[in-house]
Amino acid sequence: MTTIELQPATKGLHGTLQVPGDKSISHRAVIFSALAEGTSHVYNFLTGEDCLRTVEAFRKLGVRIDQEADKLTIYGQGIKHLVEPAAPIYFGNSGTTARLMSGILAALPLFTVAYGDESLAKRPMDRVVVPLEKMGAHIYGREEAARLPLAFKGNKLTGVTIEMNVKSAQVKSALLLAGMLAEGETKVYEKGVTRNHTEMLMPQYGITIHKNRNVITIPGNQQPVASNLHIPGDISSAAFFLVAGLLTENSELTIKNVGLNPTRDGIITVLQKMGAKLAVTNRTYVGHEPVGDVTVESGPLKAMTIEGDIIANLIDEIPILALAATQAEGTTVIKDAKELRVKETDRIAAVANNLTAMGANIEPTEDGLVIHGPTRLTGAVVHSYGDHRIGMMSAVASLITDSDVTIKDKNCINISYPNFFEHLTHIMK
Ligand code: S3P
């Protein structure tokens, strides 16, 4: 197991960073380009392990994908030319690959088997399997196909109306992809607003889709066409450095080209409500996605309650927000975040364990966390639990502890941010 020992920051954090491409958009860029007819170029692709699983899945399905650093060239031949893989497909740690690919594999006339690592094998797949079965899918696996490995006896699905019972962009996207390939029209009723990258990308790849409030309608039998795509920086990766800059004394940091899609920017809203010195400048667009530069300066924070609709908008940022809350004046309450229990690890337990080990006053609840601040943090030995975001949260915490922090299993950070430690060293100089 790979371990790293990190020293507190003594001089403050300074400089400018460009975080890697957005993870959610990178997965989707590969999916649409690989299903498309024609050659697509994808720029600023996230070369983290998760997105490379989606690349590998399509290579197994017979699509040629060339990678040169963060640029992909995807030689789509169209849906009809995908081939049945001779071996099982490995999704690694990637929930997004598992859920989105399930929508596709169920709908193609191919037999496929897919499996994941120890963490992914524990995560719920019934949330996609059950609605796909309503469309006529034949999916087999453990616990009535609620867990990977899964076998897909792909066949032509039928468009249906589905009312989602979980707020999940992965489930929504799986159903829209299945709907795009099915016979007839599919209607998805969303339970709440979740990231909308799938809906935004579909028209760019020539796919017809309609959205009316919480209802998304997609006609079936659609063949995507190739498109070139530039991917904005990942706000979920930027979040670690934004909080690092706010918490570490004498810091000023700018993160450039950060994706600011309104279904993803809850972290900015919350940090500003907590009184953060945070400014967004140079607002523009990368493709259809809004982006901007975000500058933070260290300063005091105040506690707040984070609950309700905004939770889905910042679900991946809750571990780092919990760290911010340990330094805020007052009691921060995070509620309605039960989904954190079924992420790469149980993030409610992992955040509470690691921050408690560092001396924070934090209690896990069934659906969130209660954090009393501010508390001085101390050095400790903690575990990433194989979860990239727990690893990065713990690394940011080490900047403000009074002695060294050791993080066990640091390599999982490669899942979403391969150059995280390089960037950390760069701003500490
Ligand atoms: C993602 C959706 C979210 C998020 C994950 C990426 C996506 O998961 O936590 O990191 O790309 O659609 P859920 O759909 O399970 O909420």
Short mmCIF file of C-alpha atoms and ligand atoms in Angstrom, two decimals:
data_model
loop_
_atom_site.label_atom_id
_atom_site.label_comp_id
_atom_site.label_asym_id
_atom_site.label_seq_id
_atom_site.Cartn_x
_atom_site.Cartn_y
_atom_site.Cartn_z
CA MET A 1 0.00 0.00 0.00
CA THR A 2 1.30 3.45 -0.91
CA THR A 3 1.66 5.86 1.97
CA ILE A 4 2.53 9.55 1.98
CA GLU A 5 3.63 11.79 4.82
CA LEU A 6 2.65 15.44 4.46
CA GLN A 7 3.97 18.47 6.34
CA PRO A 8 1.84 21.48 7.33
CA ALA A 9 2.09 24.55 5.07
CA THR A 10 4.28 27.14 6.74
CA LYS A 11 4.35 29.92 4.14
CA GLY A 12 0.78 30.03 2.82
CA LEU A 13 -0.33 28.90 -0.64
CA HIS A 14 0.24 31.02 -3.71
CA GLY A 15 -0.10 30.89 -7.46
CA THR A 16 -2.34 29.77 -10.25
CA LEU A 17 -3.50 26.28 -11.11
CA GLN A 18 -5.36 24.66 -13.95
CA VAL A 19 -7.15 21.57 -12.63
CA PRO A 20 -7.68 18.57 -14.95
CA GLY A 21 -10.74 18.12 -17.16
CA ASP A 22 -14.16 17.38 -15.69
CA LYS A 23 -14.64 13.72 -14.80
CA SER A 24 -18.35 13.54 -15.59
CA ILE A 25 -17.96 15.25 -18.96
CA SER A 26 -14.88 13.17 -19.84
CA HIS A 27 -16.83 9.90 -19.42
CA ARG A 28 -19.70 11.23 -21.50
CA ALA A 29 -17.41 12.60 -24.22
CA VAL A 30 -15.96 9.10 -24.69
CA ILE A 31 -19.38 7.48 -24.67
CA PHE A 32 -20.98 9.74 -27.28
CA SER A 33 -17.88 9.86 -29.48
CA ALA A 34 -17.50 6.07 -29.40
CA LEU A 35 -21.16 5.48 -30.26
CA ALA A 36 -21.00 8.13 -33.01
CA GLU A 37 -20.47 7.74 -36.70
CA GLY A 38 -17.27 9.60 -37.62
CA THR A 39 -14.09 10.76 -35.93
CA SER A 40 -14.29 12.92 -32.80
CA HIS A 41 -11.49 14.81 -31.06
CA VAL A 42 -11.73 15.38 -27.32
CA TYR A 43 -9.47 17.99 -25.66
CA ASN A 44 -8.55 18.38 -21.99
CA PHE A 45 -9.81 14.86 -21.32
CA LEU A 46 -9.31 13.71 -17.72
CA THR A 47 -6.70 10.94 -17.86
CA GLY A 48 -7.66 9.70 -14.39
CA GLU A 49 -8.17 5.97 -13.93
CA ASP A 50 -11.99 6.19 -13.88
CA CYS A 51 -12.32 7.83 -17.28
CA LEU A 52 -9.72 5.46 -18.75
CA ARG A 53 -12.05 2.58 -17.73
CA THR A 54 -14.70 4.02 -20.03
CA VAL A 55 -12.08 4.30 -22.81
CA GLU A 56 -11.05 0.67 -22.23
CA ALA A 57 -14.69 -0.50 -22.23
CA PHE A 58 -15.21 0.92 -25.71
CA ARG A 59 -11.91 -0.46 -26.96
CA LYS A 60 -13.24 -3.87 -25.88
CA LEU A 61 -16.37 -3.12 -27.89
CA GLY A 62 -14.18 -2.63 -30.95
CA VAL A 63 -13.77 1.16 -31.08
CA ARG A 64 -10.34 2.58 -31.93
CA ILE A 65 -9.41 5.30 -29.44
CA ASP A 66 -6.00 7.00 -29.64
CA GLN A 67 -4.70 8.94 -26.67
CA GLU A 68 -1.98 11.58 -26.76
CA ALA A 69 -1.65 13.12 -23.28
CA ASP A 70 -5.06 14.70 -22.61
CA LYS A 71 -6.25 14.58 -26.23
CA LEU A 72 -8.34 11.69 -27.51
CA THR A 73 -9.12 10.79 -31.10
CA ILE A 74 -12.11 8.46 -31.26
CA TYR A 75 -12.82 6.68 -34.51
CA GLY A 76 -16.55 5.99 -34.22
CA GLN A 77 -18.03 3.55 -36.68
CA GLY A 78 -21.59 3.80 -35.41
CA ILE A 79 -23.65 1.68 -33.05
CA LYS A 80 -24.14 -1.17 -35.54
CA HIS A 81 -20.39 -1.76 -35.76
CA LEU A 82 -19.77 -2.37 -32.05
CA VAL A 83 -18.56 -5.92 -31.46
CA GLU A 84 -19.17 -8.46 -28.73
CA PRO A 85 -16.14 -8.55 -26.40
CA ALA A 86 -14.59 -12.00 -25.91
CA ALA A 87 -13.66 -11.24 -22.31
CA PRO A 88 -15.36 -9.51 -19.36
CA ILE A 89 -15.08 -5.71 -19.19
CA TYR A 90 -13.40 -4.24 -16.09
CA PHE A 91 -14.94 -1.05 -14.70
CA GLY A 92 -12.35 -0.71 -11.90
CA ASN A 93 -13.52 1.79 -9.26
CA SER A 94 -15.75 3.76 -11.61
CA GLY A 95 -19.41 4.05 -10.65
CA THR A 96 -20.06 6.37 -13.60
CA THR A 97 -18.66 3.80 -16.07
CA ALA A 98 -20.71 1.05 -14.43
CA ARG A 99 -24.04 2.89 -14.41
CA LEU A 100 -23.79 4.62 -17.80
CA MET A 101 -22.39 1.57 -19.60
CA SER A 102 -25.22 -0.55 -18.16
CA GLY A 103 -27.73 1.58 -20.06
CA ILE A 104 -25.79 0.94 -23.27
CA LEU A 105 -24.91 -2.73 -22.80
CA ALA A 106 -28.53 -3.62 -21.94
CA ALA A 107 -29.69 -2.06 -25.20
CA LEU A 108 -27.15 -3.51 -27.67
CA PRO A 109 -27.60 -6.93 -29.34
CA LEU A 110 -24.45 -8.28 -27.62
CA PHE A 111 -23.67 -10.53 -24.65
CA THR A 112 -21.33 -8.81 -22.19
CA VAL A 113 -20.07 -9.37 -18.68
CA ALA A 114 -18.78 -6.51 -16.53
CA TYR A 115 -17.08 -6.40 -13.15
CA GLY A 116 -15.46 -3.89 -10.82
CA ASP A 117 -12.96 -3.60 -7.98
CA GLU A 118 -13.77 -4.43 -4.36
CA SER A 119 -15.43 -1.04 -3.73
CA LEU A 120 -17.50 -1.00 -6.94
CA ALA A 121 -18.64 -4.59 -6.33
CA LYS A 122 -20.35 -3.35 -3.14
CA ARG A 123 -22.16 -0.40 -4.72
CA PRO A 124 -25.85 -0.55 -5.68
CA MET A 125 -26.56 -1.39 -9.29
CA ASP A 126 -30.29 -2.11 -8.82
CA ARG A 127 -30.92 1.62 -9.21
CA VAL A 128 -30.13 1.20 -12.93
CA VAL A 129 -31.02 -2.47 -13.38
CA VAL A 130 -34.63 -2.18 -12.13
CA PRO A 131 -35.70 0.65 -14.50
CA LEU A 132 -33.78 -0.95 -17.39
CA GLU A 133 -35.72 -4.17 -16.77
CA LYS A 134 -38.90 -2.09 -17.18
CA MET A 135 -37.63 -1.32 -20.68
CA GLY A 136 -37.19 -5.06 -21.36
CA ALA A 137 -33.52 -5.51 -20.35
CA HIS A 138 -32.09 -8.95 -19.43
CA ILE A 139 -29.45 -8.38 -16.76
CA TYR A 140 -28.12 -11.07 -14.42
CA GLY A 141 -25.96 -10.83 -11.33
CA ARG A 142 -25.59 -11.29 -7.60
CA GLU A 143 -28.47 -10.30 -5.31
CA GLU A 144 -30.90 -10.20 -8.23
CA ALA A 145 -28.49 -8.14 -10.28
CA ALA A 146 -28.10 -5.50 -7.56
CA ARG A 147 -24.26 -5.89 -7.58
CA LEU A 148 -21.48 -6.35 -10.08
CA PRO A 149 -20.41 -8.58 -11.77
CA LEU A 150 -23.34 -8.26 -14.15
CA ALA A 151 -24.09 -10.15 -17.35
CA PHE A 152 -26.03 -8.34 -20.06
CA LYS A 153 -27.98 -10.32 -22.61
CA GLY A 154 -28.48 -7.21 -24.67
CA ASN A 155 -31.61 -6.82 -26.75
CA LYS A 156 -33.80 -4.15 -28.32
CA LEU A 157 -35.38 -2.21 -25.45
CA THR A 158 -38.75 -0.46 -25.51
CA GLY A 159 -39.18 3.17 -24.54
CA VAL A 160 -41.23 3.61 -21.35
CA THR A 161 -42.07 6.28 -18.79
CA ILE A 162 -39.91 6.09 -15.71
CA GLU A 163 -40.27 7.97 -12.46
CA MET A 164 -36.86 8.05 -10.81
CA ASN A 165 -36.78 7.17 -7.12
CA VAL A 166 -33.23 8.37 -6.49
CA LYS A 167 -31.59 11.74 -7.24
CA SER A 168 -28.79 10.47 -9.45
CA ALA A 169 -27.22 11.80 -12.64
CA GLN A 170 -25.72 8.37 -13.29
CA VAL A 171 -29.13 6.68 -13.24
CA LYS A 172 -30.71 9.45 -15.32
CA SER A 173 -27.91 9.20 -17.87
CA ALA A 174 -28.13 5.40 -18.08
CA LEU A 175 -31.84 5.67 -18.82
CA LEU A 176 -31.37 8.40 -21.44
CA LEU A 177 -28.67 6.34 -23.18
CA ALA A 178 -30.90 3.25 -23.13
CA GLY A 179 -33.79 5.41 -24.37
CA MET A 180 -31.69 6.75 -27.25
CA LEU A 181 -31.09 3.15 -28.41
CA ALA A 182 -34.59 1.78 -27.67
CA GLU A 183 -37.66 1.43 -29.86
CA GLY A 184 -40.09 4.32 -29.23
CA GLU A 185 -40.00 7.19 -26.81
CA THR A 186 -38.59 7.22 -23.26
CA LYS A 187 -39.74 9.73 -20.64
CA VAL A 188 -37.71 10.18 -17.46
CA TYR A 189 -39.24 12.04 -14.49
CA GLU A 190 -36.39 13.37 -12.34
CA LYS A 191 -36.80 13.37 -8.57
CA GLY A 192 -34.64 16.49 -8.26
CA VAL A 193 -32.08 18.47 -10.24
CA THR A 194 -28.81 16.60 -10.84
CA ARG A 195 -25.86 17.36 -13.12
CA ASN A 196 -27.12 17.79 -16.68
CA HIS A 197 -24.03 17.08 -18.79
CA THR A 198 -25.68 14.17 -20.62
CA GLU A 199 -28.64 16.31 -21.68
CA MET A 200 -26.29 19.14 -22.70
CA LEU A 201 -24.01 16.92 -24.78
CA MET A 202 -26.70 14.97 -26.61
CA PRO A 203 -27.69 17.79 -29.04
CA GLN A 204 -23.99 18.42 -29.69
CA TYR A 205 -23.73 14.83 -30.95
CA GLY A 206 -26.86 15.26 -33.09
CA ILE A 207 -29.24 13.55 -30.65
CA THR A 208 -32.78 14.85 -30.19
CA ILE A 209 -33.85 15.32 -26.57
CA HIS A 210 -36.51 17.50 -24.92
CA LYS A 211 -36.59 18.80 -21.39
CA ASN A 212 -39.62 20.32 -19.71
CA ARG A 213 -39.12 21.10 -16.02
CA ASN A 214 -38.37 17.70 -14.45
CA VAL A 215 -39.41 15.60 -17.46
CA ILE A 216 -36.88 14.54 -20.08
CA THR A 217 -38.16 12.95 -23.28
CA ILE A 218 -35.94 11.14 -25.76
CA PRO A 219 -37.04 9.46 -29.01
CA GLY A 220 -35.48 6.06 -29.67
CA ASN A 221 -33.39 4.60 -32.52
CA GLN A 222 -30.96 7.51 -32.64
CA GLN A 223 -27.43 7.28 -34.04
CA PRO A 224 -25.07 9.98 -32.63
CA VAL A 225 -22.79 11.85 -35.04
CA ALA A 226 -19.15 12.76 -34.33
CA SER A 227 -18.30 16.06 -32.65
CA ASN A 228 -15.19 17.79 -31.32
CA LEU A 229 -15.25 18.72 -27.68
CA HIS A 230 -13.20 20.82 -25.24
CA ILE A 231 -13.69 19.85 -21.61
CA PRO A 232 -13.67 22.46 -18.81
CA GLY A 233 -11.69 22.01 -15.57
CA ASP A 234 -13.43 19.92 -12.93
CA ILE A 235 -15.06 22.03 -10.20
CA SER A 236 -15.01 18.94 -7.97
CA SER A 237 -11.20 18.85 -8.24
CA ALA A 238 -10.88 22.64 -7.93
CA ALA A 239 -12.88 22.44 -4.67
CA PHE A 240 -9.90 20.90 -2.83
CA PHE A 241 -7.63 23.81 -3.69
CA LEU A 242 -10.32 26.43 -3.07
CA VAL A 243 -10.75 25.16 0.48
CA ALA A 244 -6.95 24.79 0.84
CA GLY A 245 -6.52 28.47 -0.04
CA LEU A 246 -9.31 29.58 2.33
CA LEU A 247 -8.02 27.60 5.32
CA THR A 248 -4.25 28.08 5.02
CA GLU A 249 -3.11 31.41 6.49
CA ASN A 250 -1.54 34.00 4.14
CA SER A 251 -2.79 32.35 0.95
CA GLU A 252 -4.06 33.59 -2.37
CA LEU A 253 -4.82 31.09 -5.11
CA THR A 254 -6.46 31.23 -8.51
CA ILE A 255 -7.90 28.19 -10.25
CA LYS A 256 -8.38 28.85 -13.95
CA ASN A 257 -10.93 27.41 -16.38
CA VAL A 258 -13.22 25.91 -13.74
CA GLY A 259 -16.51 24.43 -14.99
CA LEU A 260 -19.36 26.45 -13.46
CA ASN A 261 -22.40 24.56 -14.73
CA PRO A 262 -25.31 25.66 -12.47
CA THR A 263 -26.03 22.00 -11.63
CA ARG A 264 -22.49 21.73 -10.20
CA ASP A 265 -21.58 25.09 -8.64
CA GLY A 266 -23.18 24.63 -5.20
CA ILE A 267 -19.73 24.62 -3.59
CA ILE A 268 -19.20 28.26 -4.69
CA THR A 269 -22.60 29.32 -3.30
CA VAL A 270 -21.98 27.57 0.02
CA LEU A 271 -18.43 28.86 0.48
CA GLN A 272 -19.62 32.41 -0.25
CA LYS A 273 -22.45 32.00 2.30
CA MET A 274 -19.83 30.84 4.80
CA GLY A 275 -18.13 34.18 4.27
CA ALA A 276 -15.25 32.98 2.08
CA LYS A 277 -13.15 35.54 0.25
CA LEU A 278 -13.90 34.02 -3.13
CA ALA A 279 -14.32 35.75 -6.48
CA VAL A 280 -15.23 34.43 -9.92
CA THR A 281 -13.77 36.29 -12.90
CA ASN A 282 -13.35 35.80 -16.68
CA ARG A 283 -16.68 34.05 -17.07
CA THR A 284 -16.98 32.51 -20.52
CA TYR A 285 -17.95 29.21 -22.17
CA VAL A 286 -16.02 26.07 -23.12
CA GLY A 287 -18.30 24.43 -25.66
CA HIS A 288 -21.74 24.89 -24.10
CA GLU A 289 -20.48 24.69 -20.53
CA PRO A 290 -19.98 27.90 -18.48
CA VAL A 291 -16.48 28.34 -17.01
CA GLY A 292 -14.56 30.97 -15.06
CA ASP A 293 -11.48 31.61 -12.95
CA VAL A 294 -11.97 31.32 -9.20
CA THR A 295 -9.73 33.20 -6.76
CA VAL A 296 -9.67 32.61 -3.01
CA GLU A 297 -7.90 34.35 -0.15
CA SER A 298 -7.52 32.95 3.33
CA GLY A 299 -9.93 34.31 5.92
CA PRO A 300 -12.45 33.36 8.59
CA LEU A 301 -15.50 31.22 7.79
CA LYS A 302 -18.84 30.91 9.55
CA ALA A 303 -20.92 27.76 10.00
CA MET A 304 -24.16 27.06 8.13
CA THR A 305 -26.74 24.36 7.48
CA ILE A 306 -26.38 22.57 4.14
CA GLU A 307 -29.50 20.60 3.21
CA GLY A 308 -32.21 19.99 0.61
CA ASP A 309 -31.92 20.56 -3.12
CA ILE A 310 -28.37 21.93 -3.05
CA ILE A 311 -27.02 18.57 -1.78
CA ALA A 312 -27.17 16.88 -5.23
CA ASN A 313 -25.39 19.94 -6.66
CA LEU A 314 -22.35 19.54 -4.36
CA ILE A 315 -22.52 15.86 -3.43
CA ASP A 316 -18.86 15.17 -4.32
CA GLU A 317 -17.68 18.28 -2.47
CA ILE A 318 -19.13 17.34 0.94
CA PRO A 319 -15.90 15.75 2.27
CA ILE A 320 -13.91 18.94 1.60
CA LEU A 321 -16.78 21.15 2.85
CA ALA A 322 -16.72 19.15 6.09
CA LEU A 323 -13.04 20.03 6.48
CA ALA A 324 -13.88 23.72 5.84
CA ALA A 325 -16.57 23.46 8.53
CA THR A 326 -14.02 22.32 11.15
CA GLN A 327 -12.47 25.79 10.79
CA ALA A 328 -15.76 27.74 10.67
CA GLU A 329 -17.21 29.61 13.65
CA GLY A 330 -20.28 27.76 14.93
CA THR A 331 -22.07 24.50 14.16
CA THR A 332 -22.34 23.31 10.56
CA VAL A 333 -25.08 20.78 9.88
CA ILE A 334 -25.04 18.70 6.69
CA LYS A 335 -28.32 16.82 6.06
CA ASP A 336 -30.11 14.93 3.27
CA ALA A 337 -26.81 13.44 2.11
CA LYS A 338 -27.49 9.73 2.67
CA GLU A 339 -26.13 9.05 -0.84
CA LEU A 340 -22.66 9.58 0.63
CA ARG A 341 -23.04 6.22 2.35
CA VAL A 342 -22.91 4.42 -1.05
CA LYS A 343 -20.08 6.30 -2.78
CA GLU A 344 -16.56 4.86 -3.34
CA THR A 345 -16.59 4.32 0.41
CA ASP A 346 -19.08 5.32 3.12
CA ARG A 347 -18.02 8.96 2.97
CA ILE A 348 -19.96 10.00 6.09
CA ALA A 349 -18.03 7.46 8.18
CA ALA A 350 -14.69 8.10 6.43
CA VAL A 351 -14.85 11.89 6.82
CA ALA A 352 -15.88 11.59 10.48
CA ASN A 353 -13.11 9.05 11.21
CA ASN A 354 -10.30 11.02 9.58
CA LEU A 355 -11.27 14.42 10.94
CA THR A 356 -11.89 13.00 14.43
CA ALA A 357 -8.39 11.47 14.31
CA MET A 358 -7.09 14.99 13.57
CA GLY A 359 -8.90 16.45 16.57
CA ALA A 360 -12.05 17.85 14.93
CA ASN A 361 -15.36 17.96 16.77
CA ILE A 362 -17.52 16.10 14.24
CA GLU A 363 -20.41 13.63 14.56
CA PRO A 364 -21.72 11.43 11.81
CA THR A 365 -25.51 11.23 11.46
CA GLU A 366 -27.54 8.84 9.34
CA ASP A 367 -27.70 11.31 6.43
CA GLY A 368 -24.89 13.74 7.07
CA LEU A 369 -22.54 15.33 9.59
CA VAL A 370 -22.62 17.82 12.45
CA ILE A 371 -19.41 19.80 12.84
CA HIS A 372 -18.58 22.21 15.67
CA GLY A 373 -15.88 24.70 14.85
CA PRO A 374 -13.36 26.07 14.87
CA THR A 375 -10.96 23.45 16.21
CA ARG A 376 -7.18 23.24 15.81
CA LEU A 377 -6.26 20.12 13.86
CA THR A 378 -3.38 17.86 14.83
CA GLY A 379 -1.22 15.44 12.86
CA ALA A 380 -2.46 11.85 12.59
CA VAL A 381 -2.22 8.65 10.57
CA VAL A 382 -5.34 8.31 8.42
CA HIS A 383 -6.59 6.12 5.59
CA SER A 384 -8.01 7.14 2.22
CA TYR A 385 -10.28 4.08 2.38
CA GLY A 386 -9.41 3.68 -1.30
CA ASP A 387 -11.52 6.79 -2.01
CA HIS A 388 -9.85 9.56 -4.03
CA ARG A 389 -11.90 12.35 -2.46
CA ILE A 390 -11.20 11.16 1.10
CA GLY A 391 -7.48 10.99 0.18
CA MET A 392 -7.48 14.57 -1.17
CA MET A 393 -9.55 15.95 1.73
CA SER A 394 -7.04 14.44 4.17
CA ALA A 395 -4.12 15.90 2.19
CA VAL A 396 -5.68 19.38 2.31
CA ALA A 397 -6.27 18.96 6.06
CA SER A 398 -2.52 18.30 6.51
CA LEU A 399 -1.82 21.90 5.39
CA ILE A 400 -3.35 23.25 8.62
CA THR A 401 -2.40 20.59 11.17
CA ASP A 402 0.26 21.26 13.83
CA SER A 403 2.36 18.24 12.78
CA ASP A 404 2.65 15.71 9.96
CA VAL A 405 -0.25 13.75 8.52
CA THR A 406 0.30 10.27 7.09
CA ILE A 407 -2.19 9.07 4.49
CA LYS A 408 -2.36 5.37 3.76
CA ASP A 409 -3.29 4.28 0.24
CA LYS A 410 -2.70 7.60 -1.50
CA ASN A 411 -2.66 6.11 -4.99
CA CYS A 412 -6.44 6.11 -5.30
CA ILE A 413 -6.15 9.87 -5.91
CA ASN A 414 -5.15 8.93 -9.48
CA ILE A 415 -8.79 8.03 -10.03
CA SER A 416 -9.78 11.67 -10.56
CA TYR A 417 -6.65 13.84 -10.14
CA PRO A 418 -3.39 12.19 -11.30
CA ASN A 419 -1.26 15.33 -10.76
CA PHE A 420 -2.79 16.34 -7.42
CA PHE A 421 0.46 16.12 -5.40
CA GLU A 422 2.43 17.99 -8.08
CA HIS A 423 -0.12 20.78 -7.88
CA LEU A 424 0.01 20.76 -4.09
CA THR A 425 3.81 21.08 -4.13
CA HIS A 426 3.61 23.84 -6.75
CA ILE A 427 1.41 26.12 -4.62
CA MET A 428 3.43 25.49 -1.42
CA LYS A 429 6.63 26.92 -2.91
C1 S3P B 1 -21.73 11.47 -11.48
C2 S3P B 1 -22.85 11.58 -10.69
C3 S3P B 1 -22.81 11.54 -9.21
C4 S3P B 1 -21.39 11.83 -8.69
C5 S3P B 1 -20.33 11.06 -9.43
C6 S3P B 1 -20.37 11.38 -10.91
C7 S3P B 1 -21.90 11.48 -12.94
O1 S3P B 1 -23.19 10.25 -8.79
O2 S3P B 1 -21.32 11.56 -7.31
O3 S3P B 1 -19.05 11.38 -8.92
O4 S3P B 1 -20.90 11.65 -13.67
O5 S3P B 1 -23.04 11.31 -13.40
P1 S3P B 1 -24.74 9.84 -8.60
O6 S3P B 1 -25.39 9.84 -9.91
O7 S3P B 1 -24.69 8.48 -7.98
O8 S3P B 1 -25.32 10.87 -7.67
#
